[in-house]
Coordinates of C-alpha atoms and ligand atoms in Angstrom, one line a residue:
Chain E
X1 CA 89.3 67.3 109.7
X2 CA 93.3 67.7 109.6
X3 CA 94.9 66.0 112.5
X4 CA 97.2 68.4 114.9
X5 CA 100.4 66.9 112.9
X6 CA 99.4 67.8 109.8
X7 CA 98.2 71.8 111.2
X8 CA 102.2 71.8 112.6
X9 CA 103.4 71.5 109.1
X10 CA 101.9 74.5 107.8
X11 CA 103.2 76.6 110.9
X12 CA 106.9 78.8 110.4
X13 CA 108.1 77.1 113.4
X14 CA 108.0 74.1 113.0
X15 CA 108.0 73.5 109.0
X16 CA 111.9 72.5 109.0
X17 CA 111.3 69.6 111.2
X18 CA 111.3 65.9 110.6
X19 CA 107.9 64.0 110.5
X20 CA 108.8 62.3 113.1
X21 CA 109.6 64.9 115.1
X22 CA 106.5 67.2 114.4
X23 CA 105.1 63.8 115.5
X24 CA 106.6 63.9 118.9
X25 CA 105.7 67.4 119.5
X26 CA 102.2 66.5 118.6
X27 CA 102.1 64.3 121.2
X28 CA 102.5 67.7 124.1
X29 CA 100.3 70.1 122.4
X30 CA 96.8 70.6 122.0
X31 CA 94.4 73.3 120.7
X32 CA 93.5 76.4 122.3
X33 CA 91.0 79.0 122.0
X34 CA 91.1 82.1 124.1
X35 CA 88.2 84.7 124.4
X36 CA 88.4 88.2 123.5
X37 CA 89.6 90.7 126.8
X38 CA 91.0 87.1 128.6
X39 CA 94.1 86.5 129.8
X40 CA 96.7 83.6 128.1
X41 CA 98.9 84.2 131.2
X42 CA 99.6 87.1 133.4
X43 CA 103.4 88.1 135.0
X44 CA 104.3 85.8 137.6
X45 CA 102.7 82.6 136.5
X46 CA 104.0 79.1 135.9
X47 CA 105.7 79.0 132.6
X48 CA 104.3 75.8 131.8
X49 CA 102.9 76.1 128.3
X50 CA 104.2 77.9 124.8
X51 CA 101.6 78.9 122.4
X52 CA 101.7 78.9 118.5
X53 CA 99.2 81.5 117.2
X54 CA 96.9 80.2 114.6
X55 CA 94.1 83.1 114.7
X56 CA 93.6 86.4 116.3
X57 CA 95.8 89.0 118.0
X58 CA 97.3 89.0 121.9
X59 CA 99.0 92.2 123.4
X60 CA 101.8 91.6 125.7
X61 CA 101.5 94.0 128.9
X62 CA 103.7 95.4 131.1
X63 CA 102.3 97.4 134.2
X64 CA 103.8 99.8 135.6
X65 CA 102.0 101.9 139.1
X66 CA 102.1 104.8 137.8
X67 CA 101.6 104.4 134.0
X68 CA 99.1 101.8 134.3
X69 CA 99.3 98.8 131.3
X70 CA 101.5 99.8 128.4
X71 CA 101.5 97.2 125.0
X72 CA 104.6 96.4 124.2
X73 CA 104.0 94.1 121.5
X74 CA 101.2 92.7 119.8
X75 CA 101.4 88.9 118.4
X76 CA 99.4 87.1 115.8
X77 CA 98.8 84.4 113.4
X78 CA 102.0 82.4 112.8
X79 CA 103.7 84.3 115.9
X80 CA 105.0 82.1 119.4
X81 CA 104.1 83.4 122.1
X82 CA 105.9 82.5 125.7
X83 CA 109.6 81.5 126.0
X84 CA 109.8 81.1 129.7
X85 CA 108.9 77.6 129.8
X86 CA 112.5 76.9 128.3
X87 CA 114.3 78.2 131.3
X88 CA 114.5 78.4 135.1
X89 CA 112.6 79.6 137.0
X90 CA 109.6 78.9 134.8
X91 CA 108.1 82.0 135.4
X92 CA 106.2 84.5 132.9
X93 CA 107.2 87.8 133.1
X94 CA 104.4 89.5 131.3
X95 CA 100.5 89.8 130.9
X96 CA 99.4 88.5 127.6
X97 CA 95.9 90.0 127.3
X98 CA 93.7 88.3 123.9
X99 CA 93.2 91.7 121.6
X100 CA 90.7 89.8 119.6
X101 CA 89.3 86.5 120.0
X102 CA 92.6 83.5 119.4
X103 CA 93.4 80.0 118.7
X104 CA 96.4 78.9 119.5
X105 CA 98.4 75.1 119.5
X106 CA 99.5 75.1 122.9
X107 CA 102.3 73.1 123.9
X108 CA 103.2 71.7 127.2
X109 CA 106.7 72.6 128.3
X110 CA 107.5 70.0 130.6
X111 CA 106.4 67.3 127.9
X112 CA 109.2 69.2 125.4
X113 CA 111.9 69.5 127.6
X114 CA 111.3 65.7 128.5
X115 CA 111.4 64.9 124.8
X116 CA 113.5 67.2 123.9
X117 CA 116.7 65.5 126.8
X118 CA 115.8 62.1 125.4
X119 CA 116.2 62.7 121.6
X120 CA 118.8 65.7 121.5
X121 CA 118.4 65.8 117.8
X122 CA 114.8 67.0 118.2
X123 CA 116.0 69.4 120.7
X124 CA 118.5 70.9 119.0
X125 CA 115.7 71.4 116.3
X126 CA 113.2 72.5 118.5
X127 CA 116.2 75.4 119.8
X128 CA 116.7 76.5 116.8
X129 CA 113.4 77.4 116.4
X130 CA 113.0 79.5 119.3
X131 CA 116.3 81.0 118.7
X132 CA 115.1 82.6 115.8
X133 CA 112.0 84.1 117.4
X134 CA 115.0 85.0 120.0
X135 CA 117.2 86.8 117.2
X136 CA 113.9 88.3 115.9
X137 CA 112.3 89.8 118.6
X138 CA 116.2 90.9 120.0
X139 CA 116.5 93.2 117.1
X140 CA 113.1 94.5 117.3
X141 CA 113.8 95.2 120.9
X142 CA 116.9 96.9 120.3
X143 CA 114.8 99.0 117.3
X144 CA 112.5 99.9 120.0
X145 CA 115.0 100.9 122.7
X146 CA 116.8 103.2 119.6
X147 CA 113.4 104.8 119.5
X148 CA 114.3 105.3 115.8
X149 CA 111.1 107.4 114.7
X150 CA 112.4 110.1 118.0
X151 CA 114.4 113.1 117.3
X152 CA 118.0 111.6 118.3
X153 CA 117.4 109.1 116.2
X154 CA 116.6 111.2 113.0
X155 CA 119.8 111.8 111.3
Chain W
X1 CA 126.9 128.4 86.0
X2 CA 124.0 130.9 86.3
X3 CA 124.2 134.3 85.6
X4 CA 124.7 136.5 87.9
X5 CA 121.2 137.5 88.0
X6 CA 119.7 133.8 87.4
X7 CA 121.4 133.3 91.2
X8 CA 120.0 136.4 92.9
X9 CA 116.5 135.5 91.4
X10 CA 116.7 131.9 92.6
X11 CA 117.7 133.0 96.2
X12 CA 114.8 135.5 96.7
X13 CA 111.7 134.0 98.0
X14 CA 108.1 134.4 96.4
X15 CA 105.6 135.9 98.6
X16 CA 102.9 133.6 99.6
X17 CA 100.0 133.4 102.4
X18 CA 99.0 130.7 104.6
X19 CA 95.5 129.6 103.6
X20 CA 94.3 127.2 106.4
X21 CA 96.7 125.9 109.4
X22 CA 95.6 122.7 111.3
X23 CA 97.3 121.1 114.0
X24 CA 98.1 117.3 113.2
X25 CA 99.5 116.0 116.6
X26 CA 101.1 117.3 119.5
X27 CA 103.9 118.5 117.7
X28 CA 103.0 118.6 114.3
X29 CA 101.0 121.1 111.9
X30 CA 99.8 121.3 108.4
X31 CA 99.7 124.6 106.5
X32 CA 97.6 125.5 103.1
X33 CA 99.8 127.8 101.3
X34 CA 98.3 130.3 98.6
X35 CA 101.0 130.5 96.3
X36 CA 100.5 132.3 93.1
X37 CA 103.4 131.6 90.9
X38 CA 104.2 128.0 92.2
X39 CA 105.5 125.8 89.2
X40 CA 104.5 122.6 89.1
X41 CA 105.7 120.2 91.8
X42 CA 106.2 116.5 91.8
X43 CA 105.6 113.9 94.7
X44 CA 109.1 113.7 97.3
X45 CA 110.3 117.3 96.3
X46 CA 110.6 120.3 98.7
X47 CA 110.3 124.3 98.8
X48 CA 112.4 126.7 101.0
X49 CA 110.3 127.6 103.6
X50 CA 111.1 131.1 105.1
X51 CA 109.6 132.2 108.0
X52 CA 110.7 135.9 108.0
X53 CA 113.2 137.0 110.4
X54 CA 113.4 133.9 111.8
X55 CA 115.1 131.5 108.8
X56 CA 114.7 129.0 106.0
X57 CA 113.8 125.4 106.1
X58 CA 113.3 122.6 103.7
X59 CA 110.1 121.1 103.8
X60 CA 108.5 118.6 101.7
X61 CA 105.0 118.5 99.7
X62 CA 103.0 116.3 101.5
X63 CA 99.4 117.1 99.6
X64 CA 97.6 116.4 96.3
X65 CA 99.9 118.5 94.0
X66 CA 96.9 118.7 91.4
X67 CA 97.0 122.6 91.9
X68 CA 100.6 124.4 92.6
X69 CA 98.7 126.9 93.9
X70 CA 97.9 125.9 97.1
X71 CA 100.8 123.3 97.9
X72 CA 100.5 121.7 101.3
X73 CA 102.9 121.2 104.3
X74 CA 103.5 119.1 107.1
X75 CA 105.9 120.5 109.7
X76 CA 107.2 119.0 112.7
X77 CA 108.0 122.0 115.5
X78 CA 111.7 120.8 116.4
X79 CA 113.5 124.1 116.2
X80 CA 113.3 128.0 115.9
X81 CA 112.2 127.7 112.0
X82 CA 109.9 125.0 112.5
X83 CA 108.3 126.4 115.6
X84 CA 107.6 130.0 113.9
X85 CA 106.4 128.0 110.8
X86 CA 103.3 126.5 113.0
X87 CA 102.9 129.6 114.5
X88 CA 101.8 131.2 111.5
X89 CA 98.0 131.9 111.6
X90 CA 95.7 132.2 107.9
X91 CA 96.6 135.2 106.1
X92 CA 99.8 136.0 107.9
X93 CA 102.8 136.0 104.8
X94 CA 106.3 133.7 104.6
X95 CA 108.8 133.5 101.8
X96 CA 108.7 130.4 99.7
X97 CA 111.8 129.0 97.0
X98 CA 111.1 126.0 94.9
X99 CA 110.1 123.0 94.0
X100 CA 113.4 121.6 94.2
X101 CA 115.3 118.4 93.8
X102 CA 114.7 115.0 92.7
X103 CA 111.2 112.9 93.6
X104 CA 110.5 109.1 94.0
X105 CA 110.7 107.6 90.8
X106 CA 106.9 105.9 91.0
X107 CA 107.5 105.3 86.9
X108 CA 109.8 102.6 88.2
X109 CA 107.4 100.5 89.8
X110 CA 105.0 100.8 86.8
X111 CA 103.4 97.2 86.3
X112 CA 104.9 95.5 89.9
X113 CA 104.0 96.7 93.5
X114 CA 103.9 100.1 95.1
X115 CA 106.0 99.3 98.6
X116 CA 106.1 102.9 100.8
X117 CA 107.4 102.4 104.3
X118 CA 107.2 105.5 106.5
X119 CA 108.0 106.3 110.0
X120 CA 107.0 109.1 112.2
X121 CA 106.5 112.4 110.2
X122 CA 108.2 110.4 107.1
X123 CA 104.5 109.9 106.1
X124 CA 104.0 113.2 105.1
X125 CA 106.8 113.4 101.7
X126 CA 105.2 110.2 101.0
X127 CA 102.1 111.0 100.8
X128 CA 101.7 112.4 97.5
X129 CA 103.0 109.2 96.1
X130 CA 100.4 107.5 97.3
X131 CA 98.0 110.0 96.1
X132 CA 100.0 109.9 92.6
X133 CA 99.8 105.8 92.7
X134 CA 96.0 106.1 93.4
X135 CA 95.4 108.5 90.7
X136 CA 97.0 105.4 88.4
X137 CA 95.6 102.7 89.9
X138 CA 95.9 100.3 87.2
X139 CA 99.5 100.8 85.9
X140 CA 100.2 99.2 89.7
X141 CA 99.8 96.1 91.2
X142 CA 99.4 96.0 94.9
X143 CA 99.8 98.9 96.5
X144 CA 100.8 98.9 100.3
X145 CA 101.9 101.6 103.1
X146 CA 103.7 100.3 106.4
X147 CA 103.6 103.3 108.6
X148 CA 105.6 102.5 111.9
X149 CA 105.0 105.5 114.9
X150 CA 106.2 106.3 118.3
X151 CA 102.6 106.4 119.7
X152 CA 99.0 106.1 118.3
X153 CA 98.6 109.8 119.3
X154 CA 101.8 110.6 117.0
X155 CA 100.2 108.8 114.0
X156 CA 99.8 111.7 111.1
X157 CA 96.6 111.5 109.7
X158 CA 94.5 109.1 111.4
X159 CA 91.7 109.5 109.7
X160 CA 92.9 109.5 106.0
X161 CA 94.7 106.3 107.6
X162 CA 91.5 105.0 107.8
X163 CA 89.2 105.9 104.8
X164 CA 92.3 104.5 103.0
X165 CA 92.0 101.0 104.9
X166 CA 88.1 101.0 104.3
X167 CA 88.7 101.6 100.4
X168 CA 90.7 98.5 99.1
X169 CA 92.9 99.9 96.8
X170 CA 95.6 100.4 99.6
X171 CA 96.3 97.9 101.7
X172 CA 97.4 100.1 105.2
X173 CA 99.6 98.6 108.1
X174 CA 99.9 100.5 111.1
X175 CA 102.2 99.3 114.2
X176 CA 103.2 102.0 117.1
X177 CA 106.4 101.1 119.4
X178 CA 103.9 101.0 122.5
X179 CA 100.2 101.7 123.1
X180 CA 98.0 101.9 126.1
X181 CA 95.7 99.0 126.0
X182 CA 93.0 100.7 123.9
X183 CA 94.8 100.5 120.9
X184 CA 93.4 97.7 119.3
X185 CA 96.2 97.6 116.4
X186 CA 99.9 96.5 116.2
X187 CA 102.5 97.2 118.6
X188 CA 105.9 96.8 117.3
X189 CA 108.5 97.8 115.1
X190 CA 108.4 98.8 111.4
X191 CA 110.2 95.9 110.5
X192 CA 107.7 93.3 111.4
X193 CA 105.3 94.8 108.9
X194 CA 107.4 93.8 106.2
X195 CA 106.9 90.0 107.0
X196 CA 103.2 90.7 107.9
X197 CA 102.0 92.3 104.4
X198 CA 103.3 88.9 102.6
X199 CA 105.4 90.8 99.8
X200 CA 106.2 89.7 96.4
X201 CA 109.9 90.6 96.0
X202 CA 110.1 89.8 92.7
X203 CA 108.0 93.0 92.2
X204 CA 108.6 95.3 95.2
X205 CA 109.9 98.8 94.2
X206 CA 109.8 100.4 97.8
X207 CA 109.5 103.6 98.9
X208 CA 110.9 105.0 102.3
X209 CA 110.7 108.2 104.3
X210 CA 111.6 108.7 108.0
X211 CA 114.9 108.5 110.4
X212 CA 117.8 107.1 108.5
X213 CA 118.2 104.3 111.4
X214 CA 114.8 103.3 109.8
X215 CA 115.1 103.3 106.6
X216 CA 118.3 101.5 107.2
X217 CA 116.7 98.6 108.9
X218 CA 113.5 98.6 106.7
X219 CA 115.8 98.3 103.4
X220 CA 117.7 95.6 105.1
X221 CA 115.1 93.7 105.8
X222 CA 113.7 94.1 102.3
X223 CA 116.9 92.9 101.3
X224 CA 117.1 89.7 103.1
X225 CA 113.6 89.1 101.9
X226 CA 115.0 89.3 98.1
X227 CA 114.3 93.1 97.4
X228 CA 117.4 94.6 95.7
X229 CA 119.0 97.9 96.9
X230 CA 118.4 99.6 94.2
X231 CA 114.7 99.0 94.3
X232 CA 114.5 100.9 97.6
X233 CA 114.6 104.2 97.3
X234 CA 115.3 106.9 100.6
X235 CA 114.7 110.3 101.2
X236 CA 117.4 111.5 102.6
X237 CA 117.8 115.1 105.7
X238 CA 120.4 117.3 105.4
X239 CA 120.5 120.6 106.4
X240 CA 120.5 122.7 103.5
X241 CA 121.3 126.7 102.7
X242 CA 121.1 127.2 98.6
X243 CA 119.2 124.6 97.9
X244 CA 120.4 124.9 94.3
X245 CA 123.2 123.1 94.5
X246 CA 125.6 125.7 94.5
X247 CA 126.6 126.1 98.4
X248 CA 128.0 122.5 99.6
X249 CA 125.7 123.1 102.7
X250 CA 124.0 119.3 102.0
X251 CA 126.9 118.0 100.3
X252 CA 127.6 114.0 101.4
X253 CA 130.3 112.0 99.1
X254 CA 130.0 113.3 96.0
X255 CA 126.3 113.9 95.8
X256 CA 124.6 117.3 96.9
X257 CA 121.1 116.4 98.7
X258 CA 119.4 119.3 97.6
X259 CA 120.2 118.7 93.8
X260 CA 121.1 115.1 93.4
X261 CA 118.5 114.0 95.9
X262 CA 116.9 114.3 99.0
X263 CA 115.5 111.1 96.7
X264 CA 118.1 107.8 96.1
X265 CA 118.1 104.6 95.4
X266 CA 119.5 102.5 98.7
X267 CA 122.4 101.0 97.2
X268 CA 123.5 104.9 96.6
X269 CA 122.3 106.2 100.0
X270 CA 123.4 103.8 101.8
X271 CA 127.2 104.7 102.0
X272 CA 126.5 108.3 102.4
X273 CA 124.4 107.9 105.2
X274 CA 127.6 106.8 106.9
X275 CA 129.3 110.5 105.7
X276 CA 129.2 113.7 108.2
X277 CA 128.1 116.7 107.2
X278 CA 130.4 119.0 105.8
Ligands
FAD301 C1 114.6 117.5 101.8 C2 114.0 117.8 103.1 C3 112.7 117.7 103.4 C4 112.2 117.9 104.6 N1 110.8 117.8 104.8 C5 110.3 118.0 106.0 C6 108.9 118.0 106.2 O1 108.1 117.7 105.3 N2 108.4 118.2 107.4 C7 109.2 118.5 108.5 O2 108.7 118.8 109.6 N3 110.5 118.6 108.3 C8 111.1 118.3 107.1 N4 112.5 118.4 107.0 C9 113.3 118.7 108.2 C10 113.3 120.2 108.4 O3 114.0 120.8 107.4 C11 114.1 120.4 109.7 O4 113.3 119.9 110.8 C12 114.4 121.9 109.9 O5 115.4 122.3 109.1 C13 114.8 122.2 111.4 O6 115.0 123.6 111.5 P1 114.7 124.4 112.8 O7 115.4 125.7 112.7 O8 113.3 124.4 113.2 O9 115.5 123.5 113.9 P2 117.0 123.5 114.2 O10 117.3 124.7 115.1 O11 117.8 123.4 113.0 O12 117.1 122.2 115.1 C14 116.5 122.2 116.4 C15 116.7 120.8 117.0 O13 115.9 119.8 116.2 C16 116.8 118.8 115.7 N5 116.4 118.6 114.3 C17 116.8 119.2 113.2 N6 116.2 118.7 112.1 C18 115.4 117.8 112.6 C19 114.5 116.9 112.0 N7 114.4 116.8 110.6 N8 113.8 116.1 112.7 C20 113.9 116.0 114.1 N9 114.8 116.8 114.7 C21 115.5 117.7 114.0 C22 118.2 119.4 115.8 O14 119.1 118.3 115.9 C23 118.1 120.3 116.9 O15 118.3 119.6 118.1 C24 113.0 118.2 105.7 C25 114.4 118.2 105.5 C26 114.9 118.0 104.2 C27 116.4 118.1 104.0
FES302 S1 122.1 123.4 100.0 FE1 123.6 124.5 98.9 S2 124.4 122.9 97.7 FE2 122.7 121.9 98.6

């Protein structure tokens, strides 16, 4: 069976790091499964966790009263999922419902930040990580506020 | 230039008949045409459509083009041409001009990968490639469609969309920009399809149809992915009058759309897309 450390190195994220440091972040993340029509997290919980998606699809939801749940994106293999755990207040602010059933890595937020203050080379890693999901899912944002398949946006 | 009475011919419609209608989406119809003395047409042209007393349109092919005769249409009701276009019922008459202007070059991706990227109604002039890559399945390697939609309820053809995916010679991606939460298939941009289908760019020859923003940010991120610009190719919208090249109505830089295009390779679209209209 492959160890944790050696699953990390064949995941986008965290392929650039240093052995030593996928070894680190081994040591705050474990594996997750999540059932089909669960919840990961739900807006408003503690943003304690990040997940790395190994299998399976999760929708993130926002709910609106009078438009009920709308998708906004789905995630899946390869994809992070959660970013709130980086910053204060630590709060999720959307519902991440499991589209089909998932297995994640999940890694514990607190334990990164911990490691990531004591060895700011690993940090620094570690942020440049999530800013590229950042960048990515910026411009896919900004594509979806464009609403480039709407009429405005044709010419 | 054409004689005097090479012009006047070209300008007058044929007379043809809608055959079958059928209502795609909200918004969006198909029509059968019975057209008698169509010459052939090839996949990402377009005829004049003329909806009498109302105006002329162009519109692509979006069917099997195995018999001129009956050459299919997808319209999108946006404006007074449009909108009396899907209001035509079987039987009733319009005015047709055409085939015109250049098609996607699918000989250029003989013996690499068939990459069409659609969005919205974009599906529908790149359709008949598909059909055209199908009918040729082994001069291709992979062949793959990333169709990017507002909606799942504005996808065109849902259900060709999925006889395709069931079949494996056509590997189909599907993402909408937002979905209730029975949608059980991607949400999110176009873009993200790119990374998701795992493509070889070393043998990519791409295909795109749909807003220019889209096509702009699909060919960029083909190009940071190693795709060349001029293995993209665009259709290109302009509003169009002659459609023979003679008016200036679709002229951007020095190309005319309706003559020199509405098909181009990116690294050729790409600066005109920044030109106005004339
Ligand atoms: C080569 C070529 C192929 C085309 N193929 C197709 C096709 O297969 N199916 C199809 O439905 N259309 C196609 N079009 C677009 C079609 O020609 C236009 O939608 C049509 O000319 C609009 O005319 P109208 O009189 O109905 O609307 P107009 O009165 O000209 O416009 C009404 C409103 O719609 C907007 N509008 C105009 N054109 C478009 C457009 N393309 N998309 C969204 N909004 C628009 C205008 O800005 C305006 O606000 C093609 C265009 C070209 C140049
Ligand atoms: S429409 Fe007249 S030149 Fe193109």
């Amino acid at each position: 069976m492959r160890t944790l450390e050696q699953e990390l190195e064949q995941l986008p994220f965290t392929q650039g790091l240093r052995p030593e440091h996928r070894a680190l972040i081994a040591g705050c993340a474990k594996n997750r499964a999540f059932r089909e029509g669960s919840y990961v997290f739900r807006t408003g919980d503690p943003a304690d966790t990040f997940y790395l998606l190994r299998t399976g699809r999760v929708a993130l939801e926002v709910y609106g009263p009078t438009r009920g749940a709308l998708t906004v994106q789905t995630l899946g293999p390869g994809d992070i999922l959660g970013w709130s755990w980086l910053f204060e207040p630590y709060v999720t602010s959307f519902d991440a419902r499991v589209v089909s059933d998932t297995r994640t890595v999940a890694f514990d937020g607190a334990c990164l930040r911990r490691k990531a203050e004591e060895d700011h080379e690993l940090g620094y890693q570690l942020m440049r990580g999530m800013a590229q999901v950042f960048t990515d899912r910026l411009e896919a944002t900004r594509m979806q506020l464009l609403d480039v398949y709407g009429d405005h946006a044709q010419r | 230039m054409p004689s005097a009475d090479g012009q006047a011919c070209a300008l007058v419609p044929r007379a043809a008949t809608v055959g079958r209608v059928w209502q795609e989406t909200h918004d969006t119809w198909s029509l059968e045409l019975e057209d008698t003395d169509a010459p052939q047409a090839q996949p990402g042209q377009f005829n004049m459509l003329y909806a009498f007393g109302v105006g002329e349109v162009p519109i692509s092919f979006s069917g099997d083009l195995s018999d001129p005769t009956r050459p299919l249409h997808t319209i999108r009701a946006v404006g007074a041409v449009t909108r009396a276009l899907c209001a035509l019922t079987p039987g009733s008459s319009l005015g047709v001009r055409g085939p015109f202007g250049v098609g996607w070059p699918l000989d250029a991706a003989r013996g690499g990968d068939v990459v069409v990227l659609a969005g919205g109604i974009g599906l529908a002039p790149l359709r008949p490639l598909l059909y055209a890559a199908l009918a040729s399945r082994g001069d291709f390697g992979r062949v793959v469609l990333l169709y990017g939609s507002r909606t799942p309820a504005d996808l065109l053809y849902p259900a060709e969309l999925d006889a395709w995916r069931a079949a494996s010679e056509l590997e189909v991606f599907v993402t909408v920009d937002a979905a209730s939460p029975e949608w059980r298939g991607d949400v999110g941009v176009v873009t993200n399809l790119v990374a998701k289908a795992g493509l070889d760019p070393t043998r990519t020859t791409a295909f795109s149809c749909g807003p220019e923003i889209m096509m702009t940010f699909c060919a960029r991120r083909l190009q940071t992915l190693g795709v060349p610009d001029t293995k993209v190719h665009v259709s290109l919208e302009r509003n169009m009058k002659c459609a023979l090249g003679w008016c200036g109505r679709c002229q951007l830089g020095s190309e005319l759309v309706c003559r020199d295009g509405p098909v181009l390779p990116f690294a050729q679209a790409a600066p005109l897309m920044a030109t106005r209209e004339l």
